[in-house]
Amino acid sequence: MIYDLSLNIAYDYPAAVKEARHVLRVRPRELEGQSVRSTRVTVTPQPDEAWRELDFFGNALDQLLILPGHEAFSVAMQARVEVRRALPDLEATPTVDELAAAAATARECGASGPMHFLGDSRMARKSEAVTAYARELIDPAAPAGEAVLAFASSMKADFAFAPGATTVDTPLEEAFARREGVCQDFAHVMIAALRGVGVPAAYVSGFLRTSPPPGRRRLKGADAMHAWVDVWLGPDLGWRGFDPTNGVSVLDDHVVVAIGRDYSDVAPIDGVVLTAGSQKTSHSVDVIPVGERAEA
């Protein structure tokens, strides 16, 4: 699939911002099975300083400094991306126990090394309750790929997708206890569960193609950014994506933007602003297959 992507994020401040430093993670990644044909990022107001770099995990960063006072800030990203992922043979993967043993002894120190995705991270800490949930559902003697997909499917059935029930700062233990939340919560719970049984798991942010109901036009800006989980399935197969919100393997409907240990590694916008009061924010996303017309 070839997609035209657009992301618009806007902030309004109750008092003028005197100085702002932002880190953006909004550019789609170049990966196996995903090719970025073009990307453009526009920021308002115009930054006084701007530079691009890669973080440790290979995510594209836009570093910004804005000095003049301003009461609003916006980011617009447009990209064209081709996605062509093959469905892996999940039955041919090592068992869960074998995978956990291989991960425990892996010594690869690069960004994709499983050692970075086994322990606790800032927003994905292991807990006894979540680990117990994983042990109930994951057969240690089953092929790991099949077991992880089945676990993602179980999470979809057990948890309610409930926008507004949680916030970006809601601890995963709370979302797990309530069995509700949004894709960020689903991803954090799945990561903590898999790490609890020794399986390396990473947080992925990006875009998800959605389809309108039959007979309805696609609404411009109606989509949102999405989150799912990459799981290390051994040195041969490497990292593969699983979406617990939808209970599926990640294939051509998903477009990767950033990968990290949890949401704090991949937030679309980080930074510091000097202002007072609570800000208001909005965002919209479009994921349009090339050749398909988006109607307002």
mmCIF file of C-alpha atoms in Angstrom:
data_model
loop_
_atom_site.group_PDB
_atom_site.id
_atom_site.type_symbol
_atom_site.label_atom_id
_atom_site.label_comp_id
_atom_site.label_asym_id
_atom_site.label_seq_id
_atom_site.Cartn_x
_atom_site.Cartn_y
_atom_site.Cartn_z
ATOM 1 C CA MET A 1 0.000 0.000 0.000
ATOM 2 C CA ILE A 2 1.043 3.590 -0.685
ATOM 3 C CA TYR A 3 -0.366 6.222 1.657
ATOM 4 C CA ASP A 4 -0.524 9.982 1.783
ATOM 5 C CA LEU A 5 -0.288 10.920 5.452
ATOM 6 C CA SER A 6 -1.019 14.184 7.185
ATOM 7 C CA LEU A 7 -0.748 15.126 10.842
ATOM 8 C CA ASN A 8 -1.757 18.476 12.319
ATOM 9 C CA ILE A 9 -1.117 19.352 15.970
ATOM 10 C CA ALA A 10 -2.024 22.739 17.440
ATOM 11 C CA TYR A 11 -1.533 24.374 20.845
ATOM 12 C CA ASP A 12 -3.205 27.499 22.218
ATOM 13 C CA TYR A 13 -1.728 29.171 25.297
ATOM 14 C CA PRO A 14 -3.665 31.380 27.746
ATOM 15 C CA ALA A 15 -0.613 33.617 28.194
ATOM 16 C CA ALA A 16 2.113 34.400 25.688
ATOM 17 C CA VAL A 17 4.987 31.914 25.630
ATOM 18 C CA LYS A 18 8.263 33.752 26.169
ATOM 19 C CA GLU A 19 10.525 30.934 25.010
ATOM 20 C CA ALA A 20 9.928 27.410 23.752
ATOM 21 C CA ARG A 21 12.085 24.394 23.051
ATOM 22 C CA HIS A 22 10.408 21.479 21.296
ATOM 23 C CA VAL A 23 11.406 17.992 20.186
ATOM 24 C CA LEU A 24 9.214 16.569 17.425
ATOM 25 C CA ARG A 25 8.896 12.874 16.556
ATOM 26 C CA VAL A 26 6.453 13.036 13.664
ATOM 27 C CA ARG A 27 8.378 11.827 10.593
ATOM 28 C CA PRO A 28 7.655 8.242 9.447
ATOM 29 C CA ARG A 29 10.621 5.884 9.691
ATOM 30 C CA GLU A 30 12.510 4.121 6.933
ATOM 31 C CA LEU A 31 12.324 0.425 7.875
ATOM 32 C CA GLU A 32 12.224 -3.046 6.417
ATOM 33 C CA GLY A 33 8.815 -3.246 4.768
ATOM 34 C CA GLN A 34 8.280 0.530 4.960
ATOM 35 C CA SER A 35 9.710 3.060 2.501
ATOM 36 C CA VAL A 36 9.353 6.833 2.933
ATOM 37 C CA ARG A 37 9.048 8.581 -0.427
ATOM 38 C CA SER A 38 8.696 12.137 0.875
ATOM 39 C CA THR A 39 8.195 14.040 4.120
ATOM 40 C CA ARG A 40 7.571 17.697 4.905
ATOM 41 C CA VAL A 41 7.215 19.300 8.335
ATOM 42 C CA THR A 42 5.961 22.866 8.766
ATOM 43 C CA VAL A 43 6.097 24.671 12.109
ATOM 44 C CA THR A 44 4.342 27.916 13.079
ATOM 45 C CA PRO A 45 5.719 30.287 14.295
ATOM 46 C CA GLN A 46 8.973 29.973 12.389
ATOM 47 C CA PRO A 47 11.684 28.587 14.722
ATOM 48 C CA ASP A 48 14.779 30.675 15.460
ATOM 49 C CA GLU A 49 16.808 27.474 15.413
ATOM 50 C CA ALA A 50 15.942 24.084 13.917
ATOM 51 C CA TRP A 51 17.994 20.973 13.340
ATOM 52 C CA ARG A 52 17.351 17.285 12.705
ATOM 53 C CA GLU A 53 18.979 14.241 14.237
ATOM 54 C CA LEU A 54 18.338 10.613 15.149
ATOM 55 C CA ASP A 55 17.898 9.388 18.700
ATOM 56 C CA PHE A 56 19.405 6.160 20.044
ATOM 57 C CA PHE A 57 16.510 4.064 18.724
ATOM 58 C CA GLY A 58 16.772 5.559 15.228
ATOM 59 C CA ASN A 59 13.745 7.852 15.476
ATOM 60 C CA ALA A 60 13.858 11.105 13.497
ATOM 61 C CA LEU A 61 13.909 14.173 15.759
ATOM 62 C CA ASP A 62 13.212 17.783 14.851
ATOM 63 C CA GLN A 63 14.802 20.039 17.497
ATOM 64 C CA LEU A 64 13.276 23.539 17.664
ATOM 65 C CA LEU A 65 13.960 26.788 19.517
ATOM 66 C CA ILE A 66 11.354 29.586 19.353
ATOM 67 C CA LEU A 67 12.300 32.852 21.060
ATOM 68 C CA PRO A 68 9.673 35.499 20.153
ATOM 69 C CA GLY A 69 6.533 35.597 22.317
ATOM 70 C CA HIS A 70 3.639 33.616 20.856
ATOM 71 C CA GLU A 71 0.174 32.491 21.941
ATOM 72 C CA ALA A 72 -0.151 29.527 19.572
ATOM 73 C CA PHE A 73 2.056 26.795 18.161
ATOM 74 C CA SER A 74 1.307 24.310 15.391
ATOM 75 C CA VAL A 75 2.976 21.451 13.542
ATOM 76 C CA ALA A 76 1.911 20.079 10.170
ATOM 77 C CA MET A 77 3.465 16.933 8.700
ATOM 78 C CA GLN A 78 2.779 15.534 5.238
ATOM 79 C CA ALA A 79 4.359 12.339 3.930
ATOM 80 C CA ARG A 80 4.006 9.664 1.283
ATOM 81 C CA VAL A 81 4.911 6.181 2.501
ATOM 82 C CA GLU A 82 4.880 2.744 0.889
ATOM 83 C CA VAL A 83 4.196 -0.208 3.196
ATOM 84 C CA ARG A 84 4.828 -3.773 2.065
ATOM 85 C CA ARG A 85 5.060 -6.224 4.962
ATOM 86 C CA ALA A 86 5.076 -10.010 4.635
ATOM 87 C CA LEU A 87 3.093 -12.133 7.079
ATOM 88 C CA PRO A 88 5.657 -14.059 9.176
ATOM 89 C CA ASP A 89 5.363 -17.760 9.892
ATOM 90 C CA LEU A 90 4.404 -17.456 13.551
ATOM 91 C CA GLU A 91 4.273 -21.221 13.993
ATOM 92 C CA ALA A 92 7.972 -21.514 13.124
ATOM 93 C CA THR A 93 9.110 -19.306 16.015
ATOM 94 C CA PRO A 94 10.847 -20.607 19.160
ATOM 95 C CA THR A 95 8.670 -21.499 22.127
ATOM 96 C CA VAL A 96 8.019 -18.784 24.683
ATOM 97 C CA ASP A 97 10.438 -20.433 27.130
ATOM 98 C CA GLU A 98 13.123 -20.773 24.432
ATOM 99 C CA LEU A 99 12.646 -17.165 23.397
ATOM 100 C CA ALA A 100 12.915 -15.914 26.984
ATOM 101 C CA ALA A 101 16.145 -17.895 27.451
ATOM 102 C CA ALA A 102 17.604 -16.477 24.210
ATOM 103 C CA ALA A 103 16.639 -12.932 25.214
ATOM 104 C CA ALA A 104 18.195 -13.317 28.658
ATOM 105 C CA THR A 105 21.564 -14.220 27.132
ATOM 106 C CA ALA A 106 21.486 -11.831 24.133
ATOM 107 C CA ARG A 107 24.370 -9.355 24.142
ATOM 108 C CA GLU A 108 23.491 -7.112 21.190
ATOM 109 C CA CYS A 109 23.923 -3.531 22.412
ATOM 110 C CA GLY A 110 22.549 -1.679 19.372
ATOM 111 C CA ALA A 111 19.182 -0.002 19.181
ATOM 112 C CA SER A 112 17.403 -3.230 18.253
ATOM 113 C CA GLY A 113 19.067 -5.327 20.950
ATOM 114 C CA PRO A 114 16.451 -7.180 23.041
ATOM 115 C CA MET A 115 18.240 -6.249 26.268
ATOM 116 C CA HIS A 116 16.824 -2.708 26.044
ATOM 117 C CA PHE A 117 13.241 -4.000 26.075
ATOM 118 C CA LEU A 118 13.248 -6.549 28.892
ATOM 119 C CA GLY A 119 13.380 -4.459 32.062
ATOM 120 C CA ASP A 120 11.179 -1.766 33.537
ATOM 121 C CA SER A 121 10.908 1.566 31.764
ATOM 122 C CA ARG A 122 9.390 4.850 32.879
ATOM 123 C CA MET A 123 5.801 4.097 31.814
ATOM 124 C CA ALA A 124 5.909 0.304 31.375
ATOM 125 C CA ARG A 125 6.859 -1.243 34.688
ATOM 126 C CA LYS A 126 6.225 -4.903 35.398
ATOM 127 C CA SER A 127 3.652 -5.728 38.068
ATOM 128 C CA GLU A 128 2.589 -8.938 39.759
ATOM 129 C CA ALA A 129 -1.011 -8.591 38.576
ATOM 130 C CA VAL A 130 -0.100 -7.999 34.942
ATOM 131 C CA THR A 131 2.495 -10.794 34.937
ATOM 132 C CA ALA A 132 -0.059 -13.178 36.449
ATOM 133 C CA TYR A 133 -2.513 -12.223 33.693
ATOM 134 C CA ALA A 134 0.147 -13.028 31.091
ATOM 135 C CA ARG A 135 0.983 -16.376 32.672
ATOM 136 C CA GLU A 136 -2.710 -17.360 32.583
ATOM 137 C CA LEU A 137 -2.934 -16.750 28.852
ATOM 138 C CA ILE A 138 0.541 -17.497 27.456
ATOM 139 C CA ASP A 139 1.579 -21.146 27.140
ATOM 140 C CA PRO A 140 5.374 -21.279 27.718
ATOM 141 C CA ALA A 141 5.603 -24.342 25.427
ATOM 142 C CA ALA A 142 3.744 -22.697 22.520
ATOM 143 C CA PRO A 143 5.465 -21.054 19.530
ATOM 144 C CA ALA A 144 6.127 -17.509 20.715
ATOM 145 C CA GLY A 145 4.688 -15.825 17.621
ATOM 146 C CA GLU A 146 1.394 -17.666 17.888
ATOM 147 C CA ALA A 147 1.270 -17.130 21.660
ATOM 148 C CA VAL A 148 1.816 -13.361 21.339
ATOM 149 C CA LEU A 149 -0.863 -13.023 18.654
ATOM 150 C CA ALA A 150 -3.304 -15.002 20.794
ATOM 151 C CA PHE A 151 -2.457 -12.775 23.757
ATOM 152 C CA ALA A 152 -3.127 -9.635 21.688
ATOM 153 C CA SER A 153 -6.474 -11.117 20.645
ATOM 154 C CA SER A 154 -7.320 -11.891 24.291
ATOM 155 C CA MET A 155 -6.528 -8.326 25.291
ATOM 156 C CA LYS A 156 -8.904 -7.016 22.631
ATOM 157 C CA ALA A 157 -11.649 -9.203 24.090
ATOM 158 C CA ASP A 158 -10.873 -8.458 27.743
ATOM 159 C CA PHE A 159 -10.358 -4.679 27.548
ATOM 160 C CA ALA A 160 -12.807 -1.974 26.491
ATOM 161 C CA PHE A 161 -11.611 0.717 24.099
ATOM 162 C CA ALA A 162 -12.804 3.817 25.959
ATOM 163 C CA PRO A 163 -11.537 7.232 24.772
ATOM 164 C CA GLY A 164 -11.502 9.679 27.676
ATOM 165 C CA ALA A 165 -11.322 6.974 30.341
ATOM 166 C CA THR A 166 -7.583 7.557 30.779
ATOM 167 C CA THR A 167 -5.046 10.304 30.150
ATOM 168 C CA VAL A 168 -1.518 10.238 28.760
ATOM 169 C CA ASP A 169 -0.230 9.975 32.358
ATOM 170 C CA THR A 170 -2.528 7.188 33.593
ATOM 171 C CA PRO A 171 -0.405 4.377 35.107
ATOM 172 C CA LEU A 172 -0.738 1.072 33.294
ATOM 173 C CA GLU A 173 -1.705 -0.622 36.574
ATOM 174 C CA GLU A 174 -4.808 1.593 36.736
ATOM 175 C CA ALA A 175 -5.775 0.931 33.114
ATOM 176 C CA PHE A 176 -5.211 -2.795 33.706
ATOM 177 C CA ALA A 177 -7.356 -2.845 36.853
ATOM 178 C CA ARG A 178 -10.180 -1.010 35.081
ATOM 179 C CA ARG A 179 -9.787 -3.089 31.890
ATOM 180 C CA GLU A 180 -10.326 -0.007 29.748
ATOM 181 C CA GLY A 181 -8.383 2.718 28.005
ATOM 182 C CA VAL A 182 -7.012 3.656 24.600
ATOM 183 C CA CYS A 183 -4.281 2.254 22.363
ATOM 184 C CA GLN A 184 -1.502 3.707 24.551
ATOM 185 C CA ASP A 185 -2.866 1.838 27.566
ATOM 186 C CA PHE A 186 -3.308 -1.398 25.616
ATOM 187 C CA ALA A 187 0.289 -1.174 24.399
ATOM 188 C CA HIS A 188 1.740 -0.459 27.847
ATOM 189 C CA VAL A 189 -0.177 -3.341 29.444
ATOM 190 C CA MET A 190 0.930 -5.754 26.724
ATOM 191 C CA ILE A 191 4.553 -4.618 27.022
ATOM 192 C CA ALA A 192 4.569 -5.065 30.804
ATOM 193 C CA ALA A 193 2.895 -8.466 30.476
ATOM 194 C CA LEU A 194 5.378 -9.783 27.922
ATOM 195 C CA ARG A 195 8.399 -8.439 29.779
ATOM 196 C CA GLY A 196 7.006 -10.114 32.887
ATOM 197 C CA VAL A 197 7.383 -13.520 31.206
ATOM 198 C CA GLY A 198 10.787 -12.687 29.719
ATOM 199 C CA VAL A 199 9.759 -11.658 26.186
ATOM 200 C CA PRO A 200 11.283 -8.386 24.860
ATOM 201 C CA ALA A 201 8.620 -5.868 23.828
ATOM 202 C CA ALA A 202 8.838 -2.321 22.465
ATOM 203 C CA TYR A 203 6.351 0.544 22.126
ATOM 204 C CA VAL A 204 5.539 1.741 18.598
ATOM 205 C CA SER A 205 3.753 4.947 17.641
ATOM 206 C CA GLY A 206 2.429 5.651 14.193
ATOM 207 C CA PHE A 207 -0.604 5.761 11.977
ATOM 208 C CA LEU A 208 -3.360 3.235 11.308
ATOM 209 C CA ARG A 209 -5.421 3.110 8.155
ATOM 210 C CA THR A 210 -9.126 3.081 8.995
ATOM 211 C CA SER A 211 -12.105 2.642 6.703
ATOM 212 C CA PRO A 212 -15.443 4.487 6.966
ATOM 213 C CA PRO A 213 -18.669 2.487 7.372
ATOM 214 C CA PRO A 214 -20.123 1.115 4.129
ATOM 215 C CA GLY A 215 -21.763 3.841 2.121
ATOM 216 C CA ARG A 216 -20.144 6.631 4.134
ATOM 217 C CA ARG A 217 -17.464 9.055 2.915
ATOM 218 C CA ARG A 218 -14.081 9.228 4.577
ATOM 219 C CA LEU A 219 -14.023 12.223 6.937
ATOM 220 C CA LYS A 220 -10.982 14.420 6.581
ATOM 221 C CA GLY A 221 -8.968 14.597 9.803
ATOM 222 C CA ALA A 222 -11.034 11.917 11.539
ATOM 223 C CA ASP A 223 -8.176 9.514 12.234
ATOM 224 C CA ALA A 224 -5.739 9.663 15.140
ATOM 225 C CA MET A 225 -2.223 8.519 15.908
ATOM 226 C CA HIS A 226 -2.036 4.910 17.026
ATOM 227 C CA ALA A 227 0.158 2.722 19.235
ATOM 228 C CA TRP A 228 1.037 -0.959 19.153
ATOM 229 C CA VAL A 229 3.806 -3.354 20.235
ATOM 230 C CA ASP A 230 6.907 -4.753 18.550
ATOM 231 C CA VAL A 231 7.975 -8.142 19.917
ATOM 232 C CA TRP A 232 11.386 -9.801 19.515
ATOM 233 C CA LEU A 233 10.807 -13.312 18.137
ATOM 234 C CA GLY A 234 14.412 -14.459 18.129
ATOM 235 C CA PRO A 235 17.570 -13.696 16.141
ATOM 236 C CA ASP A 236 16.199 -15.223 12.921
ATOM 237 C CA LEU A 237 12.832 -13.478 12.672
ATOM 238 C CA GLY A 238 13.715 -10.396 14.710
ATOM 239 C CA TRP A 239 11.078 -7.792 15.612
ATOM 240 C CA ARG A 240 7.452 -8.154 14.544
ATOM 241 C CA GLY A 241 4.451 -5.978 15.286
ATOM 242 C CA PHE A 242 1.261 -6.888 17.157
ATOM 243 C CA ASP A 243 -1.718 -4.587 17.762
ATOM 244 C CA PRO A 244 -3.549 -5.385 21.029
ATOM 245 C CA THR A 245 -6.199 -2.726 20.427
ATOM 246 C CA ASN A 246 -7.353 -4.627 17.343
ATOM 247 C CA GLY A 247 -6.017 -8.089 18.191
ATOM 248 C CA VAL A 248 -4.039 -8.490 14.961
ATOM 249 C CA SER A 249 -0.548 -8.826 13.520
ATOM 250 C CA VAL A 250 0.819 -5.575 12.129
ATOM 251 C CA LEU A 251 0.796 -5.610 8.336
ATOM 252 C CA ASP A 252 0.119 -3.006 5.651
ATOM 253 C CA ASP A 253 -2.469 -0.939 7.562
ATOM 254 C CA HIS A 254 0.125 0.347 10.052
ATOM 255 C CA VAL A 255 2.743 3.061 9.415
ATOM 256 C CA VAL A 256 5.598 3.348 11.924
ATOM 257 C CA VAL A 257 6.758 6.769 13.162
ATOM 258 C CA ALA A 258 8.804 6.003 16.292
ATOM 259 C CA ILE A 259 9.928 3.035 18.415
ATOM 260 C CA GLY A 260 10.990 3.071 22.067
ATOM 261 C CA ARG A 261 10.650 1.438 25.453
ATOM 262 C CA ASP A 262 7.312 3.162 26.149
ATOM 263 C CA TYR A 263 5.366 6.296 25.234
ATOM 264 C CA SER A 264 7.858 8.611 26.940
ATOM 265 C CA ASP A 265 10.460 7.621 24.322
ATOM 266 C CA VAL A 266 8.210 8.352 21.347
ATOM 267 C CA ALA A 267 5.866 11.239 22.284
ATOM 268 C CA PRO A 268 5.144 13.262 19.097
ATOM 269 C CA ILE A 269 6.003 16.519 20.885
ATOM 270 C CA ASP A 270 8.243 17.019 23.918
ATOM 271 C CA GLY A 271 9.834 20.139 25.273
ATOM 272 C CA VAL A 272 9.654 23.103 27.619
ATOM 273 C CA VAL A 273 7.650 26.325 27.305
ATOM 274 C CA LEU A 274 7.775 29.384 29.561
ATOM 275 C CA THR A 275 4.171 30.451 30.118
ATOM 276 C CA ALA A 276 1.350 30.377 32.686
ATOM 277 C CA GLY A 277 -1.987 28.573 32.780
ATOM 278 C CA SER A 278 -3.197 25.381 31.148
ATOM 279 C CA GLN A 279 -2.781 24.991 27.401
ATOM 280 C CA LYS A 280 -5.340 23.676 24.937
ATOM 281 C CA THR A 281 -4.341 21.223 22.237
ATOM 282 C CA SER A 282 -5.912 19.571 19.227
ATOM 283 C CA HIS A 283 -4.745 17.197 16.539
ATOM 284 C CA SER A 284 -6.029 15.546 13.385
ATOM 285 C CA VAL A 285 -4.702 12.727 11.210
ATOM 286 C CA ASP A 286 -5.405 11.481 7.699
ATOM 287 C CA VAL A 287 -4.184 8.148 6.292
ATOM 288 C CA ILE A 288 -5.299 8.078 2.667
ATOM 289 C CA PRO A 289 -4.388 5.310 0.210
ATOM 290 C CA VAL A 290 -3.025 6.928 -2.929
ATOM 291 C CA GLY A 291 -5.829 7.149 -5.479
ATOM 292 C CA GLU A 292 -8.577 7.387 -2.858
ATOM 293 C CA ARG A 293 -10.165 10.806 -2.461
ATOM 294 C CA ALA A 294 -10.718 12.242 1.018
ATOM 295 C CA GLU A 295 -13.997 14.096 1.402
ATOM 296 C CA ALA A 296 -14.613 16.710 4.052
#
